[in-house]
Coordinates of C-alpha atoms and ligand atoms in Angstrom, one line a residue:
X1 CA -38.1 -66.8 -27.8
X2 CA -39.5 -62.9 -28.5
X3 CA -43.2 -62.2 -30.1
X4 CA -44.2 -59.4 -32.1
X5 CA -44.8 -56.8 -29.3
X6 CA -47.9 -55.2 -29.6
X7 CA -50.4 -54.2 -27.0
X8 CA -53.9 -52.1 -26.6
X9 CA -55.3 -51.0 -23.9
X10 CA -58.8 -50.7 -23.3
X11 CA -60.4 -48.5 -19.9
X12 CA -63.8 -49.2 -19.1
X13 CA -66.4 -46.9 -18.0
X14 CA -69.3 -45.0 -18.8
X15 CA -67.6 -42.0 -17.2
X16 CA -65.3 -41.9 -19.3
X17 CA -67.2 -42.1 -22.4
X18 CA -69.4 -39.2 -21.2
X19 CA -67.0 -37.2 -20.4
X20 CA -67.9 -37.2 -16.9
X21 CA -63.7 -37.8 -15.9
X22 CA -60.7 -37.6 -17.4
X23 CA -58.6 -40.5 -18.2
X24 CA -55.4 -40.9 -17.2
X25 CA -55.2 -44.7 -17.6
X26 CA -54.4 -45.1 -21.3
X27 CA -51.6 -42.6 -21.2
X28 CA -49.8 -43.7 -18.1
X29 CA -50.7 -47.7 -19.8
X30 CA -49.8 -46.8 -22.9
X31 CA -46.5 -45.0 -21.9
X32 CA -45.4 -47.5 -19.6
X33 CA -45.7 -50.0 -21.9
X34 CA -43.6 -48.0 -24.8
X35 CA -41.4 -48.3 -22.5
X36 CA -40.9 -51.6 -22.8
X37 CA -40.9 -51.6 -25.9
X38 CA -44.1 -52.9 -26.9
X39 CA -46.0 -50.6 -29.7
X40 CA -49.5 -49.8 -29.1
X41 CA -51.8 -49.9 -31.4
X42 CA -54.9 -48.9 -29.5
X43 CA -56.0 -46.5 -26.3
X44 CA -59.7 -47.2 -26.0
X45 CA -62.3 -46.2 -23.8
X46 CA -65.8 -47.7 -23.9
X47 CA -68.3 -47.2 -22.1
X48 CA -70.0 -50.3 -19.2
X49 CA -72.0 -51.8 -21.7
X50 CA -71.8 -55.3 -22.6
X51 CA -72.2 -55.2 -26.8
X52 CA -69.5 -51.9 -27.6
X53 CA -67.1 -53.7 -24.6
X54 CA -66.9 -56.8 -26.1
X55 CA -66.2 -55.8 -29.3
X56 CA -63.7 -53.5 -28.1
X57 CA -61.9 -56.7 -26.7
X58 CA -62.7 -58.8 -29.5
X59 CA -61.2 -56.1 -32.1
X60 CA -58.2 -56.1 -29.2
X61 CA -57.2 -59.8 -28.9
X62 CA -57.0 -59.7 -33.1
X63 CA -54.8 -56.6 -33.4
X64 CA -52.7 -56.8 -30.4
X65 CA -51.0 -59.7 -28.2
X66 CA -51.3 -58.1 -25.1
X67 CA -54.6 -55.7 -24.3
X68 CA -54.9 -54.4 -20.8
X69 CA -57.9 -53.6 -19.7
X70 CA -58.7 -51.2 -16.7
X71 CA -62.1 -50.7 -15.0
X72 CA -64.8 -52.1 -14.3
X73 CA -63.9 -54.4 -11.4
X74 CA -65.9 -53.7 -8.9
X75 CA -69.3 -55.3 -7.1
X76 CA -72.0 -53.2 -9.1
X77 CA -74.1 -54.6 -12.0
X78 CA -71.9 -52.2 -14.5
X79 CA -69.3 -53.6 -13.9
X80 CA -68.6 -56.0 -16.3
X81 CA -64.9 -56.7 -17.4
X82 CA -64.9 -60.1 -15.3
X83 CA -68.0 -61.5 -17.3
X84 CA -66.4 -59.8 -21.0
X85 CA -63.6 -62.0 -20.4
X86 CA -64.4 -65.3 -19.2
X87 CA -67.1 -64.9 -22.5
X88 CA -64.5 -63.9 -24.1
X89 CA -62.3 -66.5 -23.4
X90 CA -64.9 -69.2 -23.9
X91 CA -64.5 -69.8 -19.4
X92 CA -66.9 -70.4 -17.0
X93 CA -66.4 -67.6 -14.1
X94 CA -64.7 -69.0 -10.9
X95 CA -65.1 -67.9 -6.7
X96 CA -61.7 -67.7 -4.9
X97 CA -62.0 -68.3 -1.6
X98 CA -58.6 -66.3 -0.8
X99 CA -59.7 -63.8 -2.7
X100 CA -63.1 -63.3 -0.7
X101 CA -61.2 -64.0 2.3
X102 CA -59.0 -60.8 1.6
X103 CA -62.0 -59.2 0.9
X104 CA -63.5 -59.8 4.1
X105 CA -60.2 -59.2 6.0
X106 CA -60.7 -55.5 3.9
X107 CA -63.9 -55.1 5.4
X108 CA -63.2 -55.7 9.1
X109 CA -66.2 -56.8 10.4
X110 CA -68.6 -54.0 9.0
X111 CA -71.0 -55.7 7.3
X112 CA -70.2 -56.9 3.8
X113 CA -72.6 -56.8 0.7
X114 CA -73.8 -59.8 -0.8
X115 CA -72.4 -58.0 -4.3
X116 CA -69.0 -58.0 -3.2
X117 CA -68.8 -61.9 -3.8
X118 CA -68.4 -61.0 -7.0
X119 CA -65.4 -59.5 -7.0
X120 CA -63.6 -62.5 -5.7
X121 CA -64.5 -64.2 -8.9
X122 CA -62.4 -64.9 -11.9
X123 CA -62.2 -66.2 -15.6
X124 CA -61.6 -69.7 -15.0
X125 CA -57.8 -70.3 -15.4
X126 CA -57.2 -67.1 -15.5
X127 CA -54.3 -66.0 -11.8
X128 CA -55.5 -62.9 -9.9
X129 CA -53.3 -60.1 -8.9
X130 CA -53.9 -59.2 -5.9
X131 CA -54.8 -55.8 -5.0
X132 CA -53.3 -54.3 -1.5
X133 CA -55.0 -51.2 -1.9
X134 CA -58.4 -52.1 -2.7
X135 CA -61.3 -54.6 -2.6
X136 CA -60.6 -55.7 -6.4
X137 CA -57.9 -58.3 -7.6
X138 CA -56.6 -58.2 -10.8
X139 CA -56.2 -61.1 -13.2
X140 CA -54.8 -62.3 -16.6
X141 CA -55.0 -65.0 -19.0
X142 CA -54.9 -65.8 -22.3
X143 CA -57.7 -64.8 -24.8
X144 CA -57.0 -66.7 -28.4
X145 CA -53.8 -65.0 -28.7
X146 CA -53.4 -62.4 -26.9
X147 CA -52.6 -62.0 -23.1
X148 CA -55.7 -60.2 -21.9
X149 CA -54.2 -58.4 -17.7
X150 CA -57.1 -57.2 -16.4
X151 CA -56.6 -54.0 -13.7
X152 CA -58.7 -52.1 -11.0
X153 CA -59.7 -48.6 -12.5
X154 CA -58.9 -46.5 -9.2
X155 CA -55.4 -44.7 -10.5
X156 CA -54.3 -45.4 -6.8
X157 CA -54.8 -49.4 -7.2
X158 CA -53.6 -49.6 -11.1
X159 CA -50.7 -48.0 -10.8
X160 CA -49.1 -50.2 -8.0
X161 CA -50.6 -53.2 -9.1
X162 CA -49.1 -52.4 -12.8
X163 CA -45.6 -51.6 -11.0
X164 CA -45.9 -54.8 -8.6
X165 CA -47.2 -57.5 -10.5
X166 CA -48.4 -56.7 -14.3
X167 CA -44.9 -54.7 -15.7
X168 CA -42.6 -57.9 -14.4
X169 CA -45.5 -60.0 -15.8
X170 CA -45.4 -58.5 -19.2
X171 CA -41.1 -58.6 -19.2
X172 CA -40.9 -62.0 -18.4
X173 CA -43.2 -63.0 -21.4
X174 CA -42.4 -60.9 -23.9
X175 CA -38.7 -61.0 -22.8
X176 CA -38.9 -57.2 -22.9
X177 CA -36.5 -55.1 -21.2
X178 CA -37.4 -55.1 -17.8
X179 CA -36.9 -52.6 -15.2
X180 CA -33.6 -53.5 -15.1
X181 CA -32.4 -52.5 -18.2
X182 CA -34.2 -49.0 -18.7
X183 CA -32.9 -46.1 -16.5
X184 CA -35.4 -43.6 -15.8
X185 CA -34.8 -39.7 -14.9
X186 CA -36.7 -36.9 -14.1
X187 CA -36.6 -33.5 -16.5
X188 CA -38.0 -30.5 -14.3
X189 CA -39.2 -26.9 -15.8
X190 CA -37.8 -27.9 -19.7
X191 CA -40.1 -27.4 -22.0
X192 CA -41.2 -30.8 -23.9
X193 CA -39.3 -29.9 -27.1
X194 CA -36.0 -29.2 -25.3
X195 CA -35.9 -31.8 -23.7
X196 CA -36.4 -34.0 -27.3
X197 CA -33.7 -31.5 -28.3
X198 CA -31.3 -32.5 -25.4
X199 CA -32.0 -36.2 -25.4
X200 CA -31.6 -36.2 -29.2
X201 CA -27.9 -34.5 -29.2
X202 CA -26.7 -36.6 -26.3
X203 CA -27.0 -39.9 -29.1
X204 CA -25.0 -42.7 -27.8
X205 CA -25.1 -45.9 -29.7
X206 CA -28.2 -48.1 -28.7
X207 CA -29.4 -45.7 -26.7
X208 CA -33.1 -44.9 -27.1
X209 CA -35.2 -42.6 -25.3
X210 CA -39.2 -42.1 -24.2
X211 CA -41.0 -39.4 -22.2
X212 CA -44.0 -39.4 -20.1
X213 CA -45.4 -36.0 -19.5
X214 CA -47.0 -35.4 -16.2
X215 CA -48.5 -32.2 -14.5
X216 CA -45.1 -31.8 -12.7
X217 CA -42.5 -32.9 -14.4
X218 CA -41.3 -34.6 -17.7
X219 CA -40.0 -38.4 -16.8
X220 CA -37.6 -39.9 -19.6
X221 CA -36.6 -43.5 -20.1
X222 CA -33.5 -44.1 -21.6
X223 CA -33.2 -47.7 -22.9
X224 CA -31.2 -50.3 -25.2
X225 CA -26.8 -50.6 -25.1
X226 CA -25.7 -51.5 -22.0
X227 CA -25.5 -50.3 -18.2
X228 CA -22.5 -48.2 -18.7
X229 CA -23.9 -45.7 -22.3
X230 CA -27.3 -45.5 -20.5
X231 CA -25.2 -44.0 -17.6
X232 CA -23.0 -42.2 -20.0
X233 CA -26.6 -40.5 -22.2
X234 CA -27.8 -39.7 -18.7
X235 CA -24.4 -37.7 -17.7
X236 CA -24.6 -35.9 -21.1
X237 CA -28.1 -34.8 -20.6
X238 CA -27.3 -33.8 -17.2
X239 CA -24.7 -31.7 -18.6
X240 CA -26.8 -30.2 -20.9
X241 CA -29.3 -28.7 -19.0
X242 CA -27.4 -29.1 -15.3
X243 CA -28.0 -30.8 -12.1
X244 CA -31.1 -29.2 -10.7
X245 CA -33.3 -30.0 -14.0
X246 CA -32.5 -33.5 -14.6
X247 CA -33.1 -36.1 -11.9
X248 CA -32.3 -39.5 -11.7
X249 CA -35.2 -42.1 -11.0
X250 CA -38.9 -40.9 -11.4
X251 CA -39.4 -38.3 -8.9
X252 CA -42.0 -35.6 -8.0
X253 CA -40.4 -31.9 -7.2
X254 CA -42.5 -32.5 -3.9
X255 CA -40.5 -35.6 -3.2
X256 CA -37.2 -34.2 -4.3
X257 CA -37.5 -31.1 -1.7
X258 CA -39.5 -33.0 1.1
X259 CA -35.9 -35.1 0.9
X260 CA -33.9 -32.3 1.1
X261 CA -35.9 -30.8 4.5
X262 CA -35.0 -34.5 5.7
X263 CA -31.8 -34.2 5.2
X264 CA -31.5 -30.9 6.9
X265 CA -34.3 -31.4 9.2
X266 CA -36.6 -28.8 9.1
X267 CA -39.8 -28.1 8.1
X268 CA -41.7 -26.0 5.5
X269 CA -43.4 -22.7 5.5
X270 CA -45.1 -21.9 1.9
X271 CA -46.7 -18.3 1.4
X272 CA -48.5 -18.9 -1.9
X273 CA -50.5 -16.0 -3.9
X274 CA -50.6 -17.1 -7.9
X275 CA -50.4 -20.6 -7.5
X276 CA -53.4 -20.8 -4.7
X277 CA -52.2 -23.6 -2.9
X278 CA -50.6 -25.8 -5.4
X279 CA -47.6 -26.0 -3.2
X280 CA -49.7 -27.5 -0.2
X281 CA -51.4 -29.4 -2.4
X282 CA -48.6 -31.5 -4.0
X283 CA -46.4 -31.2 -0.7
X284 CA -49.3 -32.7 0.9
X285 CA -49.6 -35.0 -1.4
X286 CA -46.8 -37.1 -0.8
X287 CA -47.8 -40.0 2.9
X288 CA -45.5 -38.7 5.7
X289 CA -45.6 -34.9 4.5
X290 CA -46.7 -34.3 8.6
X291 CA -42.7 -34.5 9.5
X292 CA -41.3 -32.1 6.9
X293 CA -44.7 -29.9 6.1
X294 CA -45.6 -27.3 9.3
X295 CA -48.0 -26.1 6.7
X296 CA -49.0 -23.0 4.4
X297 CA -50.9 -19.4 4.1
X298 CA -52.6 -18.9 0.0
X299 CA -52.7 -14.9 0.4
X300 CA -53.9 -14.0 -2.6
X301 CA -55.3 -10.8 -2.0
X302 CA -53.3 -7.2 -1.6
X303 CA -55.3 -7.3 1.8
X304 CA -54.7 -10.9 2.7
X305 CA -50.6 -10.7 2.2
X306 CA -51.1 -8.0 4.7
X307 CA -53.1 -9.5 7.5
X308 CA -52.5 -12.5 7.2
X309 CA -48.4 -12.4 6.6
X310 CA -47.7 -9.0 7.6
X311 CA -46.5 -7.3 4.3
X312 CA -45.7 -3.9 4.4
X313 CA -48.7 -1.9 2.4
X314 CA -46.2 0.5 1.2
X315 CA -44.0 -2.4 -0.6
X316 CA -47.5 -3.5 -2.0
X317 CA -48.4 0.3 -3.2
X318 CA -44.5 0.9 -4.7
X319 CA -43.3 -2.5 -5.8
X320 CA -46.2 -4.3 -7.0
X321 CA -47.0 -7.4 -5.5
X322 CA -45.6 -9.2 -8.0
X323 CA -42.2 -8.0 -7.0
X324 CA -38.6 -9.4 -5.5
X325 CA -39.7 -7.1 -1.9
X326 CA -43.3 -8.6 -1.7
X327 CA -42.3 -12.2 -2.3
X328 CA -38.7 -11.3 0.3
X329 CA -41.6 -9.9 2.5
X330 CA -43.9 -13.1 2.4
X331 CA -41.6 -15.3 2.7
X332 CA -39.9 -13.9 6.1
X333 CA -43.5 -13.1 7.0
X334 CA -44.3 -16.9 7.3
X335 CA -41.4 -17.4 8.5
X336 CA -41.9 -15.6 11.8
X337 CA -45.4 -16.3 12.1
X338 CA -44.6 -20.1 11.8
X339 CA -42.7 -22.8 13.9
X340 CA -41.4 -23.5 10.3
X341 CA -37.7 -23.7 9.8
X342 CA -37.3 -22.7 6.1
X343 CA -39.8 -20.7 4.2
X344 CA -41.1 -20.2 -0.1
X345 CA -43.2 -17.5 -1.2
X346 CA -44.0 -17.1 -4.7
X347 CA -46.1 -14.7 -6.7
X348 CA -47.0 -14.0 -10.1
X349 CA -48.9 -13.0 -12.8
X350 CA -50.7 -16.0 -14.2
X351 CA -53.0 -14.6 -17.3
X352 CA -54.7 -14.7 -19.0
X353 CA -55.1 -10.9 -18.1
X354 CA -53.5 -8.6 -15.3
X355 CA -50.0 -8.3 -17.7
X356 CA -48.0 -4.7 -18.4
X357 CA -45.3 -4.2 -20.3
X358 CA -43.2 -4.1 -17.7
X359 CA -44.8 -7.3 -16.0
X360 CA -45.7 -9.6 -18.7
X361 CA -48.1 -12.6 -17.9
X362 CA -46.0 -15.4 -16.8
X363 CA -43.7 -13.2 -14.9
X364 CA -43.0 -14.7 -12.0
X365 CA -41.1 -14.2 -8.6
X366 CA -40.7 -16.5 -5.7
X367 CA -38.2 -16.3 -2.4
X368 CA -37.4 -18.5 0.1
X369 CA -36.2 -17.5 3.8
X370 CA -34.4 -19.2 6.6
X371 CA -33.9 -17.7 10.0
X372 CA -31.6 -14.4 8.6
X373 CA -31.4 -15.4 5.3
X374 CA -33.9 -14.6 2.5
X375 CA -32.9 -14.8 -1.2
X376 CA -36.0 -14.2 -4.6
X377 CA -35.5 -15.0 -8.2
X378 CA -37.7 -14.1 -11.1
X379 CA -39.1 -16.4 -13.5
X380 CA -40.4 -15.5 -16.3
X381 CA -42.4 -18.1 -18.0
X382 CA -44.3 -19.0 -21.2
X383 CA -47.8 -20.5 -21.2
X384 CA -51.4 -20.9 -20.5
X385 CA -52.8 -19.8 -16.8
X386 CA -52.4 -23.4 -15.9
X387 CA -49.2 -23.9 -17.1
X388 CA -47.5 -20.7 -15.1
X389 CA -49.4 -21.7 -12.1
X390 CA -47.8 -25.5 -12.7
X391 CA -44.4 -23.7 -13.8
X392 CA -44.1 -21.2 -10.4
X393 CA -44.8 -24.1 -7.9
X394 CA -42.6 -26.2 -9.7
X395 CA -39.8 -23.7 -9.7
X396 CA -40.5 -22.0 -5.9
X397 CA -39.8 -26.1 -4.9
X398 CA -36.7 -26.3 -6.5
X399 CA -35.2 -22.6 -5.5
X400 CA -36.3 -23.9 -1.8
X401 CA -34.5 -27.0 -2.0
X402 CA -31.8 -25.3 -3.8
X403 CA -32.0 -22.2 -0.8
X404 CA -31.3 -24.9 1.4
X405 CA -28.5 -26.8 -0.3
X406 CA -27.1 -23.6 0.1
X407 CA -24.4 -24.1 -2.4
X408 CA -24.4 -22.2 -6.0
X409 CA -27.9 -20.6 -5.3
X410 CA -28.2 -18.2 -7.4
X411 CA -25.8 -19.7 -10.3
X412 CA -28.6 -22.3 -10.6
X413 CA -31.4 -20.4 -11.8
X414 CA -29.2 -17.8 -13.9
X415 CA -30.4 -17.6 -17.6
X416 CA -33.6 -20.0 -17.4
Ligands
ATP501 P1 -64.6 -49.8 -8.4 O1 -64.7 -51.5 -7.1 O2 -64.1 -48.3 -7.7 O3 -66.1 -49.8 -9.0 P2 -63.7 -50.6 -10.8 O4 -62.2 -51.9 -11.1 O5 -64.9 -50.9 -11.4 O6 -63.2 -50.3 -9.4 P3 -64.0 -48.6 -12.1 O7 -65.3 -48.4 -11.2 O8 -64.7 -48.7 -13.7 O9 -63.1 -49.5 -11.3 O10 -63.8 -47.1 -11.5 C1 -63.4 -46.6 -10.6 C2 -62.5 -44.9 -10.2 O11 -62.2 -44.9 -11.0 C3 -63.5 -44.0 -11.1 O12 -64.5 -43.4 -10.4 C4 -62.5 -43.3 -11.2 O13 -62.1 -42.4 -10.4 C5 -60.5 -44.0 -11.7 N1 -61.2 -44.3 -12.9 C6 -61.1 -45.1 -13.1 N2 -60.8 -45.5 -14.7 C7 -59.8 -44.1 -15.1 C8 -59.4 -43.6 -15.6 N3 -59.1 -44.4 -17.4 N4 -58.4 -42.8 -15.7 C9 -59.1 -42.4 -14.8 N5 -59.2 -42.5 -13.8 C10 -60.3 -43.8 -13.6
MG502 MG1 -66.6 -49.3 -10.7

């Protein structure tokens, strides 16, 4: 039986309401719920305050059939989620031996504060969601007519638990399209508005789409219709925007480059100017990056480019640090100084200052080099400093990937 698919998201934490950390869970959970066909009626943050949290929960269970709560599952006195959900459900808290055993196992003999026992508690009748990435398990159960799902606050715990357990639970209970009925794709270096336009243009009957904007990509979901139709919509989109910018699955650019490096059996060295280490950060965000990432050099000033990468001072004088010759010299210099098989270099004007008529803000050169071969491409990006830097990092990763792939390298980046 299908029920009205409404959902609310509550993120607990005074750190959030005081603006100390930025909430990312409302966005993540809302877009996941939306992709599953739920209408998200509300996404809010509440402080670790009994009264305010309780009121918010009471309101949410009236307005939505699913309420996802994040955070407040820790061992300290300001972690209130268990108590508040139990109280709303009118049940006491119950101690779970197997959860306590799992928590002790995680501490591996180190002394465990007594307050951690609290993390083995859940409202009576609420099954636990075992948390392989942290101490506190999540739990779920009914409060009035809403299914309440509580998940731990740290993103590295919440996201996997959501994906591995909670999403499937909701799909099953609410007869929502499960993972098998959604085709995920990734769009790289395409402005959101252009992507939407392209998605609208694909218009395969019965197929709807949603997007999720992240720092390095836009993930999109195609749902409805049947498998064949979703695949057709995806193919249309790929024809529109090209196979470099449209990828199957939800993939980070660093993952795509890593895959190419593994395939070719070479390691990467980065030489970064305007991105200030972002390429290195994204490469090493991935577990196992040691196998493909040699390391990198952040050469921001001209002097650093000369001293650390061996760029000829005359190039910087004659053509400037943001030029074809400069990025080529950076890439070749990094390759020569490292034991890596592939180099990527990037230098650009991120703004807001530093632009000229000839090289306006957003002018970015990126290059890739292997033994005996190097190529550079010029990009011109719109947007804030932050956006230009992120686009530069994505573009140079795609460039390195394409360079490694060989075929049609320059055509790939024509007219971007
Ligand atoms: P812990 O056992 O770590 O205390 P918890 O379930 O009690 O886990 P919180 O204390 O609420 O979770 O949050 C732990 C950390 O997770 C926060 O310090 C913050 O870094 C991150 N976090 C929590 N909620 C959010 C959110 N909505 N968006 C982004 N990060 C969050
Ligand atoms: Mg906590």
